[in-house]
Coordinates of C-alpha atoms and ligand atoms in Angstrom, one line a residue:
M1 CA 3.9 -10.7 9.0
S2 CA 1.9 -13.0 6.9
D3 CA -0.9 -14.2 9.0
I4 CA -3.3 -17.0 8.6
G5 CA -5.6 -15.8 11.2
E6 CA -8.6 -15.6 8.9
E7 CA -10.3 -18.7 10.1
N8 CA -9.9 -17.7 13.8
D9 CA -10.5 -14.0 13.4
I10 CA -13.3 -12.2 15.0
L11 CA -12.7 -9.5 12.5
A12 CA -13.4 -10.6 9.1
Y13 CA -11.1 -8.2 7.4
G14 CA -9.9 -9.4 4.1
S15 CA -9.0 -13.0 3.2
I16 CA -6.1 -15.3 3.4
F17 CA -4.6 -13.6 0.5
C18 CA -4.5 -10.3 2.3
Y19 CA -0.8 -9.5 2.7
I20 CA 1.7 -6.8 2.1
L21 CA 5.1 -7.6 0.9
E22 CA 6.8 -4.4 1.8
M23 CA 5.9 -3.7 5.3
C24 CA 7.5 -6.0 7.8
G25 CA 11.2 -5.7 8.4
I26 CA 14.0 -8.2 8.7
I27 CA 17.5 -7.6 10.0
G28 CA 20.3 -10.1 10.5
Y29 CA 23.9 -10.0 11.5
I30 CA 26.8 -12.4 11.4
G31 CA 30.4 -11.4 12.3
K32 CA 32.6 -10.7 15.3
K33 CA 30.6 -8.1 17.1
Q34 CA 27.8 -8.7 19.6
A35 CA 24.7 -9.1 17.5
L36 CA 22.1 -7.9 20.0
P37 CA 22.7 -4.1 19.8
I38 CA 23.0 -4.3 16.0
L39 CA 19.7 -6.1 15.8
L40 CA 17.9 -3.8 18.1
K41 CA 19.2 -0.7 16.4
G42 CA 18.3 -2.3 13.1
L43 CA 14.7 -2.9 14.3
R44 CA 14.4 0.7 15.3
D45 CA 15.7 1.8 11.9
L46 CA 13.1 -0.3 10.2
E47 CA 10.2 0.9 12.4
Y48 CA 9.2 3.5 9.8
R49 CA 7.9 0.6 7.8
G50 CA 5.2 0.1 10.4
Y51 CA 5.2 -2.2 13.4
D52 CA 3.0 -3.9 15.9
S53 CA 5.4 -6.4 17.4
A54 CA 9.0 -7.4 17.1
G55 CA 11.3 -10.2 18.0
I56 CA 15.0 -11.3 17.9
A57 CA 16.8 -14.7 17.9
L58 CA 20.5 -15.3 18.5
I59 CA 22.6 -18.4 18.5
N60 CA 24.7 -18.7 21.6
D61 CA 26.6 -21.8 22.8
G62 CA 24.8 -24.0 20.3
K63 CA 21.4 -22.8 21.4
I64 CA 18.8 -20.5 19.9
E65 CA 17.6 -17.8 22.2
R66 CA 14.6 -15.8 21.3
V67 CA 12.6 -12.9 22.6
R68 CA 9.4 -11.4 21.1
E69 CA 7.1 -8.7 22.3
V70 CA 4.0 -6.9 21.1
G71 CA 4.3 -3.1 20.5
K72 CA 7.2 -0.9 19.6
V73 CA 10.8 -2.0 19.6
D74 CA 11.1 -0.1 22.9
M75 CA 8.8 -2.7 24.4
L76 CA 11.1 -5.5 23.3
V77 CA 14.1 -3.6 24.7
K78 CA 12.2 -3.3 28.0
K79 CA 11.5 -7.0 28.0
I80 CA 15.1 -7.8 27.3
D81 CA 16.0 -5.3 30.1
G82 CA 19.6 -5.9 30.9
H83 CA 19.5 -9.6 30.1
K84 CA 22.6 -10.4 28.2
F85 CA 22.0 -12.3 25.0
P86 CA 25.5 -12.9 23.9
G87 CA 26.2 -14.1 20.4
N88 CA 27.5 -12.8 17.2
I89 CA 24.9 -14.2 14.9
G90 CA 21.2 -13.3 15.0
I91 CA 18.1 -12.4 13.1
A92 CA 15.2 -10.0 14.0
H93 CA 11.9 -8.9 12.7
T94 CA 9.4 -6.1 13.0
R95 CA 5.9 -7.1 12.1
W96 CA 3.0 -4.9 10.8
A97 CA -0.1 -7.1 10.8
T98 CA -2.4 -7.0 7.9
H99 CA -5.0 -9.0 9.7
G100 CA -5.0 -11.6 12.4
G101 CA -4.0 -11.1 16.0
V102 CA -1.3 -8.8 17.1
T103 CA 0.1 -11.3 19.7
E104 CA 3.5 -12.4 20.9
K105 CA 2.8 -15.8 19.6
N106 CA 2.3 -14.5 16.1
A107 CA 5.4 -12.3 16.2
H108 CA 8.5 -13.5 14.4
P109 CA 11.0 -15.2 14.4
H110 CA 9.3 -18.5 14.5
I111 CA 10.9 -21.8 15.6
A112 CA 10.8 -25.4 14.5
G113 CA 12.6 -28.6 15.4
E114 CA 12.1 -28.0 19.1
G115 CA 13.9 -24.7 18.9
K116 CA 16.7 -25.8 16.7
L117 CA 15.7 -23.8 13.6
V118 CA 14.5 -20.2 13.6
L119 CA 12.9 -18.2 10.8
A120 CA 11.9 -14.6 10.1
H121 CA 9.8 -14.1 7.0
N122 CA 8.0 -11.4 5.0
G123 CA 5.4 -12.3 2.5
I124 CA 2.8 -15.1 2.4
I125 CA 2.9 -18.8 1.8
E126 CA -0.1 -19.5 -0.4
N127 CA 0.0 -23.3 -0.1
Y128 CA 0.4 -23.3 3.6
R129 CA -2.6 -25.6 4.1
E130 CA -0.9 -28.2 1.9
L131 CA 2.4 -27.9 3.8
K132 CA 0.6 -27.9 7.1
K133 CA -0.6 -31.5 6.4
K134 CA 3.0 -32.6 5.8
V135 CA 4.6 -31.1 9.0
K136 CA 4.0 -32.0 12.6
G137 CA 2.1 -29.9 15.2
P138 CA 1.5 -28.6 17.7
F139 CA 1.4 -25.1 16.2
E140 CA 2.2 -22.2 18.5
S141 CA 1.0 -19.4 16.2
E142 CA -1.6 -18.6 13.6
T143 CA 1.0 -17.8 11.0
D144 CA 2.1 -19.5 7.8
T145 CA 5.7 -18.6 8.7
E146 CA 5.6 -21.2 11.5
I147 CA 4.5 -23.8 9.0
L148 CA 7.3 -22.7 6.6
A149 CA 9.8 -23.1 9.5
K150 CA 8.6 -26.6 10.2
W151 CA 8.6 -27.4 6.5
I152 CA 12.3 -26.3 6.1
F153 CA 13.1 -28.3 9.2
L154 CA 11.5 -31.4 7.7
N155 CA 13.8 -31.0 4.7
Y156 CA 16.8 -30.7 6.9
K157 CA 19.3 -33.5 6.6
G158 CA 22.3 -31.9 8.1
D159 CA 22.9 -29.1 5.6
L160 CA 20.9 -25.9 6.3
S161 CA 21.2 -24.3 2.9
Q162 CA 20.2 -27.5 1.1
A163 CA 17.2 -27.7 3.3
V164 CA 16.1 -24.2 2.5
K165 CA 16.6 -24.7 -1.3
K166 CA 14.8 -28.0 -1.3
A167 CA 11.9 -26.7 0.9
L168 CA 11.4 -23.6 -1.2
L169 CA 11.0 -25.7 -4.4
S170 CA 7.6 -26.7 -3.2
V171 CA 6.5 -23.4 -1.7
R172 CA 4.0 -21.2 -3.5
G173 CA 3.8 -17.6 -2.5
T174 CA 6.1 -14.8 -1.7
Y175 CA 9.0 -14.5 0.8
G176 CA 11.9 -12.6 2.0
L177 CA 13.3 -14.8 4.7
A178 CA 16.3 -15.5 7.0
V179 CA 16.9 -18.8 8.7
M180 CA 19.4 -20.0 11.3
H181 CA 20.0 -23.5 12.8
A182 CA 21.5 -24.0 16.2
D183 CA 23.9 -26.6 14.8
H184 CA 25.2 -24.1 12.2
P185 CA 26.3 -21.2 14.4
D186 CA 28.3 -19.8 11.5
E187 CA 25.5 -19.5 8.9
I188 CA 22.5 -17.5 8.0
V189 CA 20.5 -18.6 4.9
A190 CA 18.4 -16.0 3.2
A191 CA 16.0 -16.2 0.3
R192 CA 13.9 -13.9 -1.7
L193 CA 10.8 -14.2 -3.9
G194 CA 8.8 -11.0 -4.2
S195 CA 9.9 -9.4 -0.9
P196 CA 13.1 -7.5 -0.9
L197 CA 16.3 -8.4 0.9
V198 CA 19.7 -6.7 0.8
I199 CA 23.0 -8.0 2.1
G200 CA 25.6 -5.5 3.6
I201 CA 29.2 -6.5 3.2
G202 CA 31.6 -5.6 6.0
K203 CA 35.0 -7.0 6.9
D204 CA 34.5 -10.6 8.0
E205 CA 30.9 -9.7 8.8
Y206 CA 27.6 -9.5 6.9
Y207 CA 24.3 -7.7 7.5
L208 CA 21.0 -8.7 6.1
A209 CA 17.9 -6.5 5.9
S210 CA 14.7 -5.7 4.1
D211 CA 16.1 -2.4 2.9
V212 CA 19.4 -0.6 3.3
T213 CA 18.3 1.6 6.2
P214 CA 19.7 -0.5 9.0
I215 CA 22.8 -1.5 7.1
I216 CA 24.2 1.9 6.1
P217 CA 25.6 2.9 9.6
Y218 CA 28.0 -0.1 9.2
T219 CA 28.8 -0.5 5.5
K220 CA 28.0 1.2 2.2
Q221 CA 28.7 -2.0 0.1
V222 CA 25.6 -4.0 -0.6
T223 CA 24.3 -6.8 -2.8
Y224 CA 20.6 -7.0 -3.6
L225 CA 19.1 -10.4 -3.7
D226 CA 16.9 -11.0 -6.7
D227 CA 13.8 -13.2 -6.9
G228 CA 14.5 -16.9 -6.8
E229 CA 17.9 -16.4 -5.1
V230 CA 19.2 -18.0 -1.9
A231 CA 22.2 -16.5 0.0
V232 CA 24.4 -18.6 2.2
I233 CA 26.1 -16.2 4.5
N234 CA 28.9 -17.0 6.9
R235 CA 31.6 -14.9 8.6
K236 CA 34.1 -15.4 5.8
D237 CA 32.0 -15.4 2.7
L238 CA 28.8 -15.0 0.9
K239 CA 27.5 -17.3 -1.8
I240 CA 24.4 -16.9 -3.8
F241 CA 22.6 -19.7 -5.6
N242 CA 19.4 -20.1 -7.5
L243 CA 16.9 -22.7 -6.5
K244 CA 18.5 -25.2 -8.9
D245 CA 21.6 -24.9 -6.7
E246 CA 23.7 -23.2 -9.3
Q247 CA 26.0 -20.6 -7.9
I248 CA 25.5 -17.0 -9.2
T249 CA 28.0 -14.2 -9.3
K250 CA 26.5 -10.9 -8.2
G251 CA 27.7 -7.3 -8.3
I252 CA 28.2 -5.0 -5.4
T253 CA 26.4 -1.7 -5.2
K254 CA 27.8 1.3 -3.3
I255 CA 25.1 3.2 -1.4
D256 CA 25.7 6.8 -0.6
W257 CA 22.5 7.5 1.2
N258 CA 22.1 8.6 4.8
T259 CA 19.6 6.8 7.0
E260 CA 16.9 9.4 6.4
K261 CA 17.2 9.1 2.6
A262 CA 17.3 5.4 2.8
Q263 CA 14.0 5.3 4.7
K264 CA 12.6 7.4 1.9
G265 CA 13.8 4.8 -0.5
G266 CA 16.2 7.3 -2.0
F267 CA 13.4 9.9 -2.7
E268 CA 13.6 13.4 -1.3
T269 CA 10.4 13.1 0.7
F270 CA 8.0 10.4 1.9
M271 CA 5.3 11.8 -0.3
L272 CA 7.3 11.3 -3.4
K273 CA 8.2 7.8 -2.3
E274 CA 4.6 7.1 -1.6
I275 CA 3.5 8.4 -5.1
F276 CA 6.1 6.0 -6.6
D277 CA 5.0 3.1 -4.3
Q278 CA 1.6 3.1 -6.1
P279 CA 2.2 0.4 -8.7
T280 CA 3.5 -2.0 -6.1
V281 CA 0.9 -1.4 -3.4
F282 CA -1.9 -1.4 -6.0
E283 CA -0.9 -5.0 -6.8
D284 CA -1.0 -5.7 -3.0
A285 CA -4.5 -4.4 -2.9
I286 CA -6.0 -6.6 -5.6
R287 CA -3.8 -9.7 -5.2
G288 CA -5.9 -12.7 -4.4
R289 CA -9.1 -10.7 -4.5
I290 CA -10.2 -11.3 -8.1
D291 CA -12.0 -14.2 -9.6
M292 CA -11.3 -14.0 -13.3
K293 CA -13.3 -17.1 -14.2
E294 CA -16.5 -15.6 -12.7
G295 CA -15.6 -12.1 -13.7
T296 CA -16.0 -10.9 -10.1
A297 CA -14.2 -9.9 -7.0
K298 CA -13.8 -12.0 -3.8
L299 CA -13.6 -9.7 -0.9
G300 CA -14.3 -12.1 2.0
G301 CA -14.2 -9.3 4.5
L302 CA -17.7 -8.2 3.5
N303 CA -18.9 -11.1 5.6
M304 CA -22.2 -11.3 3.8
S305 CA -23.8 -14.2 1.8
P306 CA -25.0 -13.5 -1.8
E307 CA -28.5 -13.6 -0.4
E308 CA -27.7 -10.9 2.2
M309 CA -26.0 -8.8 -0.5
Q310 CA -29.1 -9.1 -2.7
K311 CA -31.1 -7.5 0.1
I312 CA -29.0 -4.3 0.0
K313 CA -31.1 -1.6 -1.6
R314 CA -28.9 1.4 -0.9
I315 CA -25.2 2.0 -0.4
I316 CA -23.7 5.0 1.4
L317 CA -19.9 5.7 1.3
I318 CA -18.8 7.9 4.2
A319 CA -15.3 9.5 4.5
C320 CA -13.3 12.7 4.9
G321 CA -10.8 14.5 2.7
T322 CA -9.0 12.4 0.1
A323 CA -10.9 9.3 1.3
F324 CA -14.1 11.1 0.4
Y325 CA -12.9 11.9 -3.1
A326 CA -11.9 8.2 -3.5
C327 CA -15.5 7.3 -2.6
M328 CA -16.9 9.9 -5.0
A329 CA -14.7 8.4 -7.8
A330 CA -16.0 4.9 -7.1
R331 CA -19.7 5.8 -6.8
Y332 CA -20.0 5.7 -10.6
A333 CA -19.0 2.1 -10.6
F334 CA -21.4 1.1 -7.8
E335 CA -24.3 2.6 -9.6
R336 CA -23.4 1.6 -13.1
L337 CA -22.4 -2.0 -12.3
S338 CA -24.9 -2.9 -9.6
G339 CA -27.8 -0.5 -10.2
I340 CA -27.9 0.1 -6.4
P341 CA -28.5 3.8 -5.6
T342 CA -25.2 4.9 -4.0
E343 CA -24.6 8.1 -2.1
V344 CA -21.4 9.6 -0.9
D345 CA -21.2 11.8 2.2
V346 CA -18.6 13.7 4.1
S347 CA -18.6 12.0 7.5
S348 CA -18.9 15.3 9.4
E349 CA -22.1 16.1 7.5
F350 CA -23.6 12.6 7.6
R351 CA -23.3 12.3 11.4
Y352 CA -25.4 15.4 12.0
R353 CA -28.0 15.3 9.2
D354 CA -30.1 12.6 10.7
P355 CA -29.4 10.2 7.8
I356 CA -32.1 7.8 6.6
V357 CA -30.6 4.4 7.1
D358 CA -32.2 1.0 7.6
E359 CA -31.2 -2.7 7.6
H360 CA -31.1 -2.7 3.7
T361 CA -28.6 0.1 3.7
L362 CA -24.9 -0.8 3.5
I363 CA -22.5 1.9 4.8
F364 CA -18.8 1.7 4.0
A365 CA -16.7 3.8 6.3
V366 CA -13.5 4.6 4.4
S367 CA -10.4 5.8 6.1
Q368 CA -6.6 5.5 5.7
S369 CA -5.9 5.9 9.4
G370 CA -9.0 4.3 10.7
E371 CA -8.9 6.9 13.5
T372 CA -10.7 9.9 11.9
I373 CA -13.1 11.0 14.6
D374 CA -15.8 12.3 12.2
T375 CA -15.9 9.0 10.3
I376 CA -15.9 7.0 13.6
M377 CA -18.9 9.1 14.8
A378 CA -20.6 8.8 11.4
L379 CA -20.3 5.0 11.4
R380 CA -21.7 4.9 15.0
E381 CA -24.7 6.9 13.9
A382 CA -25.2 4.6 10.9
K383 CA -25.1 1.6 13.2
R384 CA -27.4 3.2 15.7
K385 CA -30.0 3.6 12.9
G386 CA -29.7 -0.1 12.0
G387 CA -27.5 0.1 8.9
V388 CA -25.1 -2.6 7.9
V389 CA -21.6 -1.0 8.4
R390 CA -18.3 -2.2 6.9
G391 CA -14.9 -0.6 7.0
I392 CA -12.4 0.0 4.2
V393 CA -9.3 0.9 6.1
N394 CA -5.5 1.0 5.8
V395 CA -4.3 0.7 9.4
V396 CA -4.9 -2.7 10.8
G397 CA -6.5 -2.9 14.2
S398 CA -7.5 0.8 14.1
T399 CA -10.7 2.1 15.7
I400 CA -12.7 1.9 12.5
A401 CA -11.4 -1.6 11.7
R402 CA -12.5 -2.7 15.2
E403 CA -15.8 -0.9 15.4
T404 CA -16.9 -2.1 12.0
G405 CA -15.7 -5.6 12.7
A406 CA -15.7 -6.6 9.1
G407 CA -14.5 -5.0 5.9
T408 CA -11.3 -4.8 3.9
Y409 CA -7.8 -3.6 4.4
I410 CA -6.5 -1.6 1.5
H411 CA -2.9 -2.8 1.9
A412 CA -1.3 0.5 1.0
G413 CA 1.3 0.1 3.7
P414 CA 2.3 2.8 6.2
E415 CA 1.5 6.2 4.6
L416 CA 3.8 8.7 6.4
A417 CA 3.3 11.9 4.4
V418 CA 0.3 13.9 5.6
A419 CA -1.0 14.2 2.1
S420 CA -2.6 11.0 1.1
T421 CA -1.6 9.4 -2.3
K422 CA -1.2 5.7 -2.3
A423 CA -4.0 5.2 0.2
Y424 CA -6.3 7.0 -2.2
T425 CA -5.4 4.8 -5.1
N426 CA -5.9 1.6 -3.1
M427 CA -9.2 2.9 -1.6
V428 CA -10.5 3.4 -5.2
A429 CA -9.2 -0.1 -6.1
I430 CA -11.1 -1.8 -3.2
L431 CA -14.2 0.2 -3.8
L432 CA -14.2 -0.8 -7.5
L433 CA -13.8 -4.4 -6.5
Y434 CA -16.8 -4.1 -4.2
A435 CA -18.8 -2.4 -7.0
L436 CA -18.0 -5.3 -9.2
Q437 CA -18.9 -7.9 -6.6
F438 CA -22.3 -6.3 -6.1
G439 CA -22.6 -5.7 -9.9
R440 CA -22.2 -9.4 -10.6
L441 CA -25.2 -10.1 -8.4
H442 CA -27.2 -7.7 -10.5
H443 CA -26.9 -6.9 -14.1
T444 CA -23.2 -6.9 -14.8
T445 CA -22.3 -9.8 -17.1
V446 CA -19.3 -12.1 -16.7
S447 CA -17.6 -10.7 -19.8
T448 CA -17.9 -7.1 -18.5
G449 CA -16.5 -8.3 -15.2
Q450 CA -13.6 -10.1 -16.8
R451 CA -12.8 -7.0 -18.9
M452 CA -12.8 -4.8 -15.9
L453 CA -10.5 -7.2 -14.0
Q454 CA -8.2 -7.4 -17.0
E455 CA -8.0 -3.6 -17.0
L456 CA -7.3 -3.6 -13.3
L457 CA -4.4 -6.0 -13.7
E458 CA -2.9 -3.6 -16.3
I459 CA -3.2 -0.6 -14.0
P460 CA 0.2 -0.9 -12.2
E461 CA 2.1 -0.9 -15.6
K462 CA 0.1 2.1 -16.7
I463 CA 0.8 4.0 -13.4
N464 CA 4.4 3.3 -14.0
K465 CA 4.2 4.8 -17.4
I466 CA 2.7 8.0 -15.9
L467 CA 5.4 8.1 -13.2
K468 CA 8.1 8.0 -15.8
N469 CA 6.7 11.3 -17.0
S470 CA 7.4 12.9 -13.6
D471 CA 10.3 15.0 -14.9
N472 CA 8.2 16.5 -17.6
I473 CA 5.5 17.3 -15.0
K474 CA 8.2 19.0 -13.0
I475 CA 9.0 21.3 -16.0
L476 CA 5.3 22.3 -16.1
A477 CA 5.3 22.8 -12.3
K478 CA 8.2 25.3 -12.8
K479 CA 6.1 27.2 -15.3
Y480 CA 3.0 27.4 -13.1
K481 CA 4.4 27.5 -9.6
D482 CA 4.0 31.3 -9.1
Y483 CA 0.3 31.5 -9.9
E484 CA -1.9 32.4 -6.9
N485 CA -5.0 30.6 -8.1
F486 CA -5.9 27.5 -10.1
L487 CA -9.1 26.1 -11.4
F488 CA -9.5 22.3 -12.0
L489 CA -12.2 21.0 -14.3
G490 CA -13.5 17.6 -14.9
R491 CA -16.7 15.8 -15.7
G492 CA -18.2 12.4 -14.8
V493 CA -15.6 10.2 -13.2
N494 CA -13.1 12.9 -13.7
Y495 CA -14.9 15.4 -11.5
P496 CA -13.8 13.6 -8.3
V497 CA -10.4 13.3 -9.8
V498 CA -10.1 17.1 -10.1
L499 CA -11.5 17.6 -6.6
E500 CA -8.7 15.4 -5.3
G501 CA -6.1 17.1 -7.6
S502 CA -7.1 20.5 -6.3
H503 CA -7.2 19.3 -2.7
K504 CA -3.6 18.0 -3.1
L505 CA -2.4 21.3 -4.5
K506 CA -4.0 23.3 -1.7
E507 CA -2.7 21.0 1.0
I508 CA 0.9 21.0 0.1
S509 CA 1.6 24.1 -1.9
Y510 CA -0.9 26.5 -0.1
I511 CA -2.0 27.8 -3.5
H512 CA -5.7 28.5 -3.7
S513 CA -7.4 26.2 -6.1
E514 CA -11.0 25.2 -6.9
A515 CA -12.4 22.2 -8.6
Y516 CA -15.6 22.4 -10.7
P517 CA -17.6 20.1 -12.8
A518 CA -16.9 21.6 -16.2
G519 CA -20.5 21.8 -17.2
E520 CA -21.2 24.0 -14.2
M521 CA -18.8 26.8 -15.1
K522 CA -21.4 28.9 -17.0
H523 CA -23.4 29.1 -13.8
G524 CA -20.9 31.2 -12.0
A525 CA -17.2 30.3 -12.1
N526 CA -16.7 31.6 -15.6
A527 CA -16.5 35.0 -14.0
L528 CA -13.2 34.0 -12.4
L529 CA -11.5 33.3 -15.7
S530 CA -8.7 35.6 -16.8
K531 CA -5.1 35.4 -18.0
N532 CA -3.9 35.0 -14.5
F533 CA -6.1 32.1 -13.6
P534 CA -4.7 28.8 -15.1
V535 CA -7.1 26.0 -15.7
L536 CA -6.2 22.4 -15.4
V537 CA -8.7 20.1 -17.2
V538 CA -8.9 16.3 -17.1
M539 CA -10.5 15.4 -20.4
T540 CA -9.7 11.8 -21.2
Q541 CA -11.6 10.0 -24.0
N542 CA -14.7 8.8 -22.3
Q543 CA -18.4 9.3 -22.9
L544 CA -18.3 13.0 -21.8
Y545 CA -15.3 13.8 -23.9
E546 CA -17.1 15.9 -26.5
K547 CA -19.0 17.7 -23.8
I548 CA -15.9 18.7 -21.9
K549 CA -14.2 19.7 -25.1
S550 CA -16.7 22.4 -25.7
N551 CA -16.4 23.5 -22.1
V552 CA -12.7 23.9 -22.7
E553 CA -13.3 25.9 -25.8
E554 CA -15.2 28.4 -23.7
V555 CA -12.4 28.6 -21.2
R556 CA -10.0 29.2 -24.1
A557 CA -12.0 32.1 -25.3
R558 CA -11.4 33.8 -21.9
K559 CA -7.6 33.6 -22.4
S560 CA -6.8 31.4 -19.4
E561 CA -3.8 29.2 -19.7
I562 CA -4.9 25.6 -20.1
I563 CA -3.2 22.4 -18.9
V564 CA -4.9 19.3 -20.2
I565 CA -4.7 15.7 -19.0
A566 CA -5.6 13.7 -22.0
T567 CA -5.6 10.2 -23.4
E568 CA -2.4 9.2 -25.1
S569 CA -2.2 10.4 -28.7
D570 CA -5.2 12.6 -28.5
K571 CA -4.2 15.3 -30.9
S572 CA -7.2 17.5 -30.7
A573 CA -6.7 17.9 -26.9
K574 CA -3.3 19.2 -27.7
E575 CA -4.6 21.8 -30.0
L576 CA -6.9 23.1 -27.2
S577 CA -4.2 23.3 -24.6
D578 CA -1.1 25.3 -23.7
D579 CA 0.4 22.3 -22.0
I580 CA -0.6 18.6 -22.1
I581 CA 0.1 15.5 -20.0
Y582 CA -0.9 12.3 -21.6
V583 CA -2.1 9.2 -19.6
P584 CA -2.7 5.7 -20.9
K585 CA -6.2 4.6 -21.9
T586 CA -8.3 2.5 -19.6
M587 CA -11.9 1.6 -19.0
E588 CA -13.9 4.8 -18.0
L589 CA -14.7 3.5 -14.5
L590 CA -11.1 2.9 -13.8
E591 CA -9.9 6.3 -15.0
P592 CA -9.6 7.8 -11.5
L593 CA -6.8 5.3 -10.8
L594 CA -4.7 6.8 -13.5
N595 CA -5.8 10.4 -13.9
T596 CA -5.2 11.3 -10.3
I597 CA -1.5 10.4 -10.5
P598 CA -0.3 13.3 -12.7
L599 CA -2.2 15.7 -10.4
Q600 CA -0.4 14.3 -7.4
L601 CA 2.9 14.9 -9.2
F602 CA 1.9 18.4 -10.4
A603 CA 1.0 19.4 -6.8
Y604 CA 4.1 17.7 -5.5
H605 CA 6.5 19.4 -7.8
I606 CA 5.0 22.8 -7.3
A607 CA 5.1 22.5 -3.5
A608 CA 8.7 21.2 -3.6
M609 CA 9.8 24.1 -5.8
L610 CA 8.1 26.5 -3.4
H611 CA 10.1 24.9 -0.6
R612 CA 7.1 23.8 1.3
D613 CA 7.4 21.2 4.0
V614 CA 5.8 18.7 1.7
D615 CA 5.5 15.8 4.1
R616 CA 4.2 17.9 6.9
P617 CA 2.2 20.8 5.6
R618 CA 1.3 23.6 8.0
N619 CA -1.9 23.3 10.1
L620 CA -2.6 19.7 9.0
A621 CA -2.3 16.4 10.8
K622 CA -2.1 12.9 9.4
S623 CA -4.7 11.5 11.7
V624 CA -7.6 13.8 12.6
T625 CA -8.8 12.5 16.0
V626 CA -10.5 15.7 17.1
E627 CA -13.7 17.1 15.7
Ligands
F6R1 C1 -5.5 14.5 2.2 C2 -5.6 13.9 3.5 C3 -6.8 14.2 4.4 C4 -7.3 12.8 4.7 C5 -8.5 12.9 5.7 C6 -9.1 11.6 6.0 O1 -4.3 14.3 1.6 O2 -4.7 13.3 3.9 O3 -7.7 14.9 3.7 O4 -7.7 12.1 3.6 O5 -8.1 13.6 6.9 O6 -8.2 10.8 6.7 P1 -8.4 9.2 6.8 O7 -8.4 8.6 5.5 O8 -7.3 8.8 7.7 O9 -9.7 9.0 7.5

């Protein structure tokens, strides 16, 4: 992965800093066995991370042999089709593009030095332009990885590990990488900064991979590389250095996971893993997309000049399900920061209601899969009517990404559980950045912008804090799991939060639940309240705090059990509730980023205790491609 296709791209999705550290997969082998079958199986084991192309390279008879192919690993196997690639040292890579062309030339491994050196890499080289001036063309691909390969080769003076260490001293960015050189058929050099790598230790053999999944069929003994470390692996031993060339002693970890558990990162389900992925993928979503000096966002994928942005008089966010709730959560920021009237519509309604759209209307089609038919049809309708349409999408190259032609990838990585969690959080993050970018062209001041960005930077740590409370939320889940109905209440920015929380609970636990704006209760829903109808209220300390507090008093008078999500150390919320979950304080507009997380965990733990198939709830599909 790690493309630099931006300059050449027809699609203007994102910017050069759009990258995901977790997604692509590296596998390497050095030992006595034939490397090819190990590498191909390893690639298959890593496919769950997402893929669009794959490649392998082996050293045989002092020469590097390489095969790459677009598509699934099966396509690569088909291309290899019976050709023998003998050799007992090799590296391989599955790529999951974040932008830029999905082509064979962009697939890894990349070569340098007329095929002498080969490199597989996850991450991004931020100063690739600088390095590009120092190395020699021609360049086969649009990737920064190829430049890195050439840069390492330029530093090569007969010792591969020294070349890697020296080259990396002047690299800015992130990497998990594996390098081989035809003249060193006994050595793989690996390095890590920001993108995971683990080394499996066998008898006179070593495995190298982005996670333990492809390693565990062969050995349970592993060593994790840490940031700033370089591993020099040969058949007989493994040495680990820092970039100052000092040798480091590392411990060995024993893994007792099976492949399935390893793919889930040790979690019971993909959904739980994805909930816990959120701090990391949130960082991926905002990295390189903020301009602290100007107090604004820089989402190049919008593909509009400030003058064109100024002409936008109305914004419409269209989406389905969880993506729709993400849009609702961000609407407050659009209106408050930019003053531009912003509507949110369910795609299946928008497409049939003959919407009023003109060339001053900007429509964001928001979708994790990028394949939701209702959203595709809605964006076509918006285009037909002359609107300016952009995509906010997770899956690169999906239909919505292609049909909108410009927009932003949310970089949540593959989301495999049907119930969306990390994609929601990253959608909200990107929408908030857009709201700020528009806001700064209107009445939002630089200091408000800076404050919001600072708060955004603190979100991953705050999400982590909430995740640490998962076991306490599990205890609550045990208490509440047998109720047949739930009511979720919120106001303002927390109304969409409870809609999403209630949606999650329904989807995966099959318990009936409804979400209401708390101020609306007295107009009907109060009639539902009784001892057997627990109410979950999100009442963090924002401008509507006092209002929702009195709503909760009314609920209390009707004897319902009350679970409250409140701001840390809010004692009066505790007095109002039977049970309380605290969340850290943040700026009001950012609250959905935090307040949704305990609701995801609450729904998750209830569903798990009820033995539901959490990753694949009944009657639901991950990608809804039919109307
Ligand atoms: C909820 C969920 C669905 C999707 C909806 C839209 O957890 O997964 O409600 O959010 O089907 O899907 P995308 O975002 O792929 O357009």
